[in-house]
Amino acid sequence: MLFFRLARSRSLGLPKSPAIRTYASAAPVARWAAGRLAVGGAVLGTASYALGSVYPPTVVELAFPRPAPPSPSSDSPEGQDQVQQIEHTLHHLPLVEAYRTNTKEYYETRPYASYPEEKRIHSLTAGTLSGPGKFAVRPLVFAKWDESESVVFIHLGRSLCGHDGIVHGGLLATILDEALARTAFMNLPSKIGVTANLNINYKLPTKADQFIVVKTRIAEVKGRKATVTGLIEDLNGKVLVEVTGLFVEPKYANMLKMDTIGKIMGERPKAGHPIIGVDVAVTS
């Protein structure tokens, strides 16, 4: 009877009792796995190359900036040393040295260099945001004697960021406002004006802990209105921000103190005698 049942199950094609399947050799599996790994490696390599092309290392550095310690206080030895080093570096930048030798076209001045301390402490850029890690030193301005153009060198510290490592866009707008305003004011009848409009195009992220170059040029002057164009570059000439500004001379201009405005913007020296005004320390 048992033999009959076994024979019948085979003849009807019924399923056999469960059994463990084995392979005569593991070689086919190994070859299959190796092939899949090779294909996967090729795909991963291609993907990595594509990502590296779209997101180069500089972008990675911007997204994941290096850690930085807190900015030292202005009255600490570390803070004073940082300010002196930045000031020294500023005066030895090749671009600064080049403009400094061209005294026939440009004069040199430092905004806020002679601004009264009781007023400076309430200024956003010269007071609140001054010091190590922020605006460690005052801007250095080279302006054409005919006031048609200017070149401003500014150092941006790590504590002036929006996203860590990238300078806040609103701060860049403030820098451009002040730089363009100086060129505009020098071309208005009373040498005083207010900002009516700023049109800003941010081209690239501006990294902190670097010197930037702000260039301005007078575009048009009509009565009490002056239009100025400008841009921010890094030291390699890469354009970071572009701007156009409209400035208007207010009707109450004659009520404002001219000497104060001059001290804020950087006073115009006599021909052939540029003002260098080296900073050795900046308090905040």
mmCIF file of C-alpha atoms in Angstrom:
data_model
loop_
_atom_site.group_PDB
_atom_site.id
_atom_site.type_symbol
_atom_site.label_atom_id
_atom_site.label_comp_id
_atom_site.label_asym_id
_atom_site.label_seq_id
_atom_site.Cartn_x
_atom_site.Cartn_y
_atom_site.Cartn_z
ATOM 1 C CA MET A 1 0.000 0.000 0.000
ATOM 2 C CA LEU A 2 2.785 2.440 0.848
ATOM 3 C CA PHE A 3 4.555 1.671 -2.405
ATOM 4 C CA PHE A 4 1.296 2.265 -4.340
ATOM 5 C CA ARG A 5 0.778 5.678 -2.790
ATOM 6 C CA LEU A 6 4.347 6.788 -3.536
ATOM 7 C CA ALA A 7 4.059 5.596 -7.106
ATOM 8 C CA ARG A 8 0.722 7.316 -7.543
ATOM 9 C CA SER A 9 2.047 10.647 -6.187
ATOM 10 C CA ARG A 10 4.863 10.560 -8.694
ATOM 11 C CA SER A 11 2.603 9.677 -11.588
ATOM 12 C CA LEU A 12 0.131 12.482 -10.782
ATOM 13 C CA GLY A 13 2.893 15.098 -10.382
ATOM 14 C CA LEU A 14 1.957 15.874 -6.844
ATOM 15 C CA PRO A 15 4.448 17.912 -4.822
ATOM 16 C CA LYS A 16 7.156 16.025 -3.072
ATOM 17 C CA SER A 17 8.093 16.413 0.528
ATOM 18 C CA PRO A 18 10.002 19.653 1.265
ATOM 19 C CA ALA A 19 13.737 19.383 0.683
ATOM 20 C CA ILE A 20 16.733 21.680 0.939
ATOM 21 C CA ARG A 21 18.060 22.780 -2.455
ATOM 22 C CA THR A 22 21.803 22.766 -2.894
ATOM 23 C CA TYR A 23 24.151 23.884 -5.644
ATOM 24 C CA ALA A 24 26.995 21.838 -6.948
ATOM 25 C CA SER A 25 29.183 24.981 -6.788
ATOM 26 C CA ALA A 26 29.003 28.547 -5.317
ATOM 27 C CA ALA A 27 30.807 29.978 -8.337
ATOM 28 C CA PRO A 28 27.638 31.156 -10.205
ATOM 29 C CA VAL A 29 26.487 33.105 -7.131
ATOM 30 C CA ALA A 30 29.888 34.686 -6.675
ATOM 31 C CA ARG A 31 30.008 35.727 -10.329
ATOM 32 C CA TRP A 32 26.495 37.205 -10.115
ATOM 33 C CA ALA A 33 27.331 39.161 -6.952
ATOM 34 C CA ALA A 34 30.583 40.445 -8.428
ATOM 35 C CA GLY A 35 28.770 41.617 -11.535
ATOM 36 C CA ARG A 36 26.166 43.483 -9.522
ATOM 37 C CA LEU A 37 28.859 45.144 -7.408
ATOM 38 C CA ALA A 38 30.752 46.234 -10.501
ATOM 39 C CA VAL A 39 27.626 47.786 -12.023
ATOM 40 C CA GLY A 40 26.742 49.439 -8.725
ATOM 41 C CA GLY A 41 30.251 50.857 -8.379
ATOM 42 C CA ALA A 42 30.127 52.288 -11.881
ATOM 43 C CA VAL A 43 26.744 53.916 -11.240
ATOM 44 C CA LEU A 44 27.951 55.323 -7.912
ATOM 45 C CA GLY A 45 31.107 56.681 -9.529
ATOM 46 C CA THR A 46 29.115 58.361 -12.300
ATOM 47 C CA ALA A 47 26.661 59.815 -9.781
ATOM 48 C CA SER A 48 29.502 61.126 -7.619
ATOM 49 C CA TYR A 49 31.117 62.781 -10.614
ATOM 50 C CA ALA A 50 27.820 64.394 -11.615
ATOM 51 C CA LEU A 51 27.192 65.650 -8.093
ATOM 52 C CA GLY A 52 30.730 66.982 -7.916
ATOM 53 C CA SER A 53 30.134 68.925 -11.122
ATOM 54 C CA VAL A 54 26.845 70.409 -9.952
ATOM 55 C CA TYR A 55 27.919 70.933 -6.341
ATOM 56 C CA PRO A 56 31.657 71.667 -6.375
ATOM 57 C CA PRO A 57 33.709 71.677 -3.148
ATOM 58 C CA THR A 58 33.154 75.415 -2.666
ATOM 59 C CA VAL A 59 29.408 74.819 -2.359
ATOM 60 C CA VAL A 60 30.041 72.057 0.148
ATOM 61 C CA GLU A 61 32.236 74.442 2.116
ATOM 62 C CA LEU A 62 29.437 77.015 2.110
ATOM 63 C CA ALA A 63 26.851 74.467 3.213
ATOM 64 C CA PHE A 64 29.115 73.027 5.898
ATOM 65 C CA PRO A 65 31.528 75.809 6.962
ATOM 66 C CA ARG A 66 34.444 75.088 9.222
ATOM 67 C CA PRO A 67 33.753 75.649 12.937
ATOM 68 C CA ALA A 68 34.960 78.958 14.344
ATOM 69 C CA PRO A 69 35.440 80.117 17.941
ATOM 70 C CA PRO A 70 33.507 83.113 19.304
ATOM 71 C CA SER A 71 34.888 86.515 18.369
ATOM 72 C CA PRO A 72 37.202 87.949 21.037
ATOM 73 C CA SER A 73 36.306 91.202 22.761
ATOM 74 C CA SER A 74 37.843 94.417 21.493
ATOM 75 C CA ASP A 75 39.766 95.080 24.717
ATOM 76 C CA SER A 76 41.259 91.588 24.977
ATOM 77 C CA PRO A 77 44.849 90.871 23.819
ATOM 78 C CA GLU A 78 43.454 88.383 21.289
ATOM 79 C CA GLY A 79 41.011 90.938 19.910
ATOM 80 C CA GLN A 80 43.598 93.691 19.614
ATOM 81 C CA ASP A 81 46.029 91.324 17.930
ATOM 82 C CA GLN A 82 43.356 90.270 15.430
ATOM 83 C CA VAL A 83 42.571 93.892 14.571
ATOM 84 C CA GLN A 84 46.235 94.754 14.083
ATOM 85 C CA GLN A 85 46.782 91.748 11.829
ATOM 86 C CA ILE A 86 43.789 92.613 9.638
ATOM 87 C CA GLU A 87 44.880 96.250 9.436
ATOM 88 C CA HIS A 88 48.393 95.227 8.463
ATOM 89 C CA THR A 89 47.082 92.824 5.820
ATOM 90 C CA LEU A 90 44.761 95.490 4.427
ATOM 91 C CA HIS A 91 47.595 97.918 3.734
ATOM 92 C CA HIS A 92 49.669 95.238 2.052
ATOM 93 C CA LEU A 93 47.034 93.924 -0.324
ATOM 94 C CA PRO A 94 48.377 94.148 -3.894
ATOM 95 C CA LEU A 95 45.245 96.003 -5.037
ATOM 96 C CA VAL A 96 45.581 98.547 -2.229
ATOM 97 C CA GLU A 97 49.239 99.126 -3.033
ATOM 98 C CA ALA A 98 48.353 99.617 -6.707
ATOM 99 C CA TYR A 99 45.668 102.221 -5.992
ATOM 100 C CA ARG A 100 47.898 103.938 -3.449
ATOM 101 C CA THR A 101 50.558 104.626 -6.061
ATOM 102 C CA ASN A 102 48.031 106.190 -8.446
ATOM 103 C CA THR A 103 47.742 109.516 -6.630
ATOM 104 C CA LYS A 104 47.054 111.434 -9.841
ATOM 105 C CA GLU A 105 43.648 109.804 -10.190
ATOM 106 C CA TYR A 106 42.732 108.726 -6.652
ATOM 107 C CA TYR A 107 42.899 110.086 -3.138
ATOM 108 C CA GLU A 108 42.745 107.930 -0.023
ATOM 109 C CA THR A 109 40.582 108.367 3.052
ATOM 110 C CA ARG A 110 39.029 106.473 5.988
ATOM 111 C CA PRO A 111 35.335 106.948 6.843
ATOM 112 C CA TYR A 112 34.618 107.616 10.535
ATOM 113 C CA ALA A 113 38.325 108.223 11.231
ATOM 114 C CA SER A 114 37.562 111.561 12.889
ATOM 115 C CA TYR A 115 33.934 110.931 13.829
ATOM 116 C CA PRO A 116 33.173 111.978 17.454
ATOM 117 C CA GLU A 117 33.105 109.024 19.847
ATOM 118 C CA GLU A 118 29.780 110.057 21.405
ATOM 119 C CA LYS A 119 28.208 109.776 17.947
ATOM 120 C CA ARG A 120 30.182 106.751 16.723
ATOM 121 C CA ILE A 121 28.878 104.440 19.461
ATOM 122 C CA HIS A 122 25.354 104.874 18.057
ATOM 123 C CA SER A 123 26.357 104.173 14.446
ATOM 124 C CA LEU A 124 25.418 100.747 13.092
ATOM 125 C CA THR A 125 28.551 100.088 11.026
ATOM 126 C CA ALA A 126 31.059 102.256 12.905
ATOM 127 C CA GLY A 127 29.828 101.413 16.395
ATOM 128 C CA THR A 128 27.430 98.528 16.953
ATOM 129 C CA LEU A 129 29.006 96.234 14.342
ATOM 130 C CA SER A 130 32.623 97.266 14.828
ATOM 131 C CA GLY A 131 35.250 95.093 16.462
ATOM 132 C CA PRO A 132 36.935 91.704 16.065
ATOM 133 C CA GLY A 133 34.887 89.182 14.134
ATOM 134 C CA LYS A 134 32.713 91.939 12.670
ATOM 135 C CA PHE A 135 34.053 95.134 11.066
ATOM 136 C CA ALA A 136 37.470 94.837 12.680
ATOM 137 C CA VAL A 137 38.887 97.880 10.866
ATOM 138 C CA ARG A 138 37.374 100.896 9.187
ATOM 139 C CA PRO A 139 36.830 100.854 5.411
ATOM 140 C CA LEU A 140 39.648 102.112 3.217
ATOM 141 C CA VAL A 141 38.411 104.321 0.373
ATOM 142 C CA PHE A 142 40.126 105.321 -2.857
ATOM 143 C CA ALA A 143 38.039 107.940 -4.640
ATOM 144 C CA LYS A 144 38.736 109.695 -7.908
ATOM 145 C CA TRP A 145 39.535 113.365 -7.562
ATOM 146 C CA ASP A 146 36.548 114.209 -9.799
ATOM 147 C CA GLU A 147 34.331 112.040 -7.523
ATOM 148 C CA SER A 148 33.069 109.986 -10.459
ATOM 149 C CA GLU A 149 34.200 106.637 -9.006
ATOM 150 C CA SER A 150 35.375 105.039 -5.794
ATOM 151 C CA VAL A 151 36.914 101.760 -4.645
ATOM 152 C CA VAL A 152 36.321 100.647 -1.051
ATOM 153 C CA PHE A 153 38.153 97.839 0.761
ATOM 154 C CA ILE A 154 36.278 96.222 3.650
ATOM 155 C CA HIS A 155 37.002 93.193 5.805
ATOM 156 C CA LEU A 156 34.022 91.028 6.764
ATOM 157 C CA GLY A 157 34.306 88.980 9.957
ATOM 158 C CA ARG A 158 32.672 85.671 10.811
ATOM 159 C CA SER A 159 30.096 87.253 13.131
ATOM 160 C CA LEU A 160 28.377 89.114 10.283
ATOM 161 C CA CYS A 161 26.651 86.040 8.864
ATOM 162 C CA GLY A 162 23.114 84.939 8.118
ATOM 163 C CA HIS A 163 23.812 81.317 7.265
ATOM 164 C CA ASP A 164 26.998 80.397 9.110
ATOM 165 C CA GLY A 165 29.987 81.276 6.964
ATOM 166 C CA ILE A 166 27.978 83.439 4.544
ATOM 167 C CA VAL A 167 27.631 87.193 5.121
ATOM 168 C CA HIS A 168 24.038 88.355 5.681
ATOM 169 C CA GLY A 169 22.473 89.805 2.534
ATOM 170 C CA GLY A 170 20.947 92.676 4.487
ATOM 171 C CA LEU A 171 24.377 93.643 5.752
ATOM 172 C CA LEU A 172 25.727 93.661 2.195
ATOM 173 C CA ALA A 173 22.872 95.998 1.290
ATOM 174 C CA THR A 174 23.921 98.302 4.139
ATOM 175 C CA ILE A 175 27.521 98.290 2.915
ATOM 176 C CA LEU A 176 26.410 99.135 -0.615
ATOM 177 C CA ASP A 177 24.081 101.847 0.639
ATOM 178 C CA GLU A 178 26.924 103.611 2.455
ATOM 179 C CA ALA A 179 29.438 103.177 -0.366
ATOM 180 C CA LEU A 180 27.083 104.396 -3.085
ATOM 181 C CA ALA A 181 25.819 107.229 -0.880
ATOM 182 C CA ARG A 182 29.325 108.645 -0.548
ATOM 183 C CA THR A 183 29.728 108.865 -4.328
ATOM 184 C CA ALA A 184 26.241 110.336 -4.707
ATOM 185 C CA PHE A 185 26.658 112.932 -1.953
ATOM 186 C CA MET A 186 29.922 114.181 -3.417
ATOM 187 C CA ASN A 187 28.066 114.911 -6.667
ATOM 188 C CA LEU A 188 25.000 116.628 -5.185
ATOM 189 C CA PRO A 189 24.878 120.439 -4.864
ATOM 190 C CA SER A 190 24.927 120.495 -1.045
ATOM 191 C CA LYS A 191 26.974 117.263 -0.686
ATOM 192 C CA ILE A 192 24.112 115.750 1.362
ATOM 193 C CA GLY A 193 21.428 113.271 0.362
ATOM 194 C CA VAL A 194 19.178 110.408 1.400
ATOM 195 C CA THR A 195 18.601 107.008 -0.144
ATOM 196 C CA ALA A 196 15.486 106.846 -2.324
ATOM 197 C CA ASN A 197 15.960 103.424 -3.905
ATOM 198 C CA LEU A 198 18.383 100.492 -4.003
ATOM 199 C CA ASN A 199 18.063 97.760 -6.640
ATOM 200 C CA ILE A 200 20.294 94.842 -5.634
ATOM 201 C CA ASN A 201 21.126 91.626 -7.469
ATOM 202 C CA TYR A 202 22.919 88.968 -5.430
ATOM 203 C CA LYS A 203 25.067 86.999 -7.871
ATOM 204 C CA LEU A 204 27.026 84.677 -5.555
ATOM 205 C CA PRO A 205 27.228 83.980 -1.819
ATOM 206 C CA THR A 206 29.708 86.254 -0.044
ATOM 207 C CA LYS A 207 31.871 84.249 2.337
ATOM 208 C CA ALA A 208 32.914 85.695 5.686
ATOM 209 C CA ASP A 209 36.513 86.125 6.877
ATOM 210 C CA GLN A 210 37.644 87.874 3.724
ATOM 211 C CA PHE A 211 38.285 91.283 2.202
ATOM 212 C CA ILE A 212 35.761 92.543 -0.328
ATOM 213 C CA VAL A 213 36.079 95.343 -2.859
ATOM 214 C CA VAL A 214 33.142 97.705 -3.362
ATOM 215 C CA LYS A 215 33.267 99.714 -6.587
ATOM 216 C CA THR A 216 30.962 102.655 -7.267
ATOM 217 C CA ARG A 217 30.434 104.911 -10.278
ATOM 218 C CA ILE A 218 28.244 107.947 -10.797
ATOM 219 C CA ALA A 219 25.751 107.211 -13.576
ATOM 220 C CA GLU A 220 23.646 110.363 -13.708
ATOM 221 C CA VAL A 221 23.103 113.626 -11.865
ATOM 222 C CA LYS A 222 19.933 115.661 -12.400
ATOM 223 C CA GLY A 223 19.456 118.583 -10.058
ATOM 224 C CA ARG A 224 18.884 117.139 -6.581
ATOM 225 C CA LYS A 225 18.999 113.504 -7.782
ATOM 226 C CA ALA A 226 22.010 111.270 -8.330
ATOM 227 C CA THR A 227 22.057 107.715 -9.680
ATOM 228 C CA VAL A 228 25.015 105.520 -8.789
ATOM 229 C CA THR A 229 25.909 102.005 -9.909
ATOM 230 C CA GLY A 230 28.125 99.638 -7.988
ATOM 231 C CA LEU A 231 29.188 96.109 -7.240
ATOM 232 C CA ILE A 232 30.933 93.938 -4.693
ATOM 233 C CA GLU A 233 33.878 91.803 -5.791
ATOM 234 C CA ASP A 234 36.233 89.469 -4.014
ATOM 235 C CA LEU A 235 39.978 90.087 -4.272
ATOM 236 C CA ASN A 236 40.109 87.927 -7.407
ATOM 237 C CA GLY A 237 37.622 90.138 -9.217
ATOM 238 C CA LYS A 238 34.668 87.756 -8.994
ATOM 239 C CA VAL A 239 31.409 89.744 -8.901
ATOM 240 C CA LEU A 240 29.303 88.861 -5.849
ATOM 241 C CA VAL A 241 26.634 91.593 -5.826
ATOM 242 C CA GLU A 242 25.461 94.256 -8.282
ATOM 243 C CA VAL A 243 23.490 97.381 -7.364
ATOM 244 C CA THR A 244 21.970 100.602 -8.654
ATOM 245 C CA GLY A 245 20.952 103.347 -6.247
ATOM 246 C CA LEU A 246 19.023 106.596 -6.436
ATOM 247 C CA PHE A 247 19.864 109.344 -3.934
ATOM 248 C CA VAL A 248 18.032 112.612 -3.422
ATOM 249 C CA GLU A 249 19.141 115.828 -1.786
ATOM 250 C CA PRO A 250 16.469 116.725 0.825
ATOM 251 C CA LYS A 251 14.935 120.165 0.948
ATOM 252 C CA TYR A 252 16.194 120.543 4.525
ATOM 253 C CA ALA A 253 19.808 119.886 3.465
ATOM 254 C CA ASN A 254 20.951 123.337 4.569
ATOM 255 C CA MET A 255 19.945 122.462 8.141
ATOM 256 C CA LEU A 256 22.388 119.529 8.370
ATOM 257 C CA LYS A 257 25.970 119.919 9.543
ATOM 258 C CA MET A 258 28.362 119.569 6.637
ATOM 259 C CA ASP A 259 31.414 118.837 8.767
ATOM 260 C CA THR A 260 29.682 115.850 10.401
ATOM 261 C CA ILE A 261 28.721 114.369 7.043
ATOM 262 C CA GLY A 262 32.309 114.740 5.853
ATOM 263 C CA LYS A 263 33.664 112.904 8.899
ATOM 264 C CA ILE A 264 31.220 110.061 8.338
ATOM 265 C CA MET A 265 32.031 109.617 4.641
ATOM 266 C CA GLY A 266 35.760 110.167 4.883
ATOM 267 C CA GLU A 267 37.136 113.636 4.404
ATOM 268 C CA ARG A 268 38.584 114.703 1.099
ATOM 269 C CA PRO A 269 42.255 115.656 1.542
ATOM 270 C CA LYS A 270 44.174 118.289 -0.312
ATOM 271 C CA ALA A 271 45.601 117.213 -3.644
ATOM 272 C CA GLY A 272 48.769 115.178 -3.292
ATOM 273 C CA HIS A 273 48.275 114.501 0.432
ATOM 274 C CA PRO A 274 46.177 111.329 0.832
ATOM 275 C CA ILE A 275 44.913 110.359 4.245
ATOM 276 C CA ILE A 276 46.021 106.870 5.220
ATOM 277 C CA GLY A 277 44.759 106.798 8.811
ATOM 278 C CA VAL A 278 46.146 103.441 9.928
ATOM 279 C CA ASP A 279 44.033 101.851 12.666
ATOM 280 C CA VAL A 280 45.861 100.116 15.484
ATOM 281 C CA ALA A 281 42.742 99.248 17.483
ATOM 282 C CA VAL A 282 39.010 99.523 17.151
ATOM 283 C CA THR A 283 36.733 99.544 20.152
ATOM 284 C CA SER A 284 33.129 98.508 20.120
#
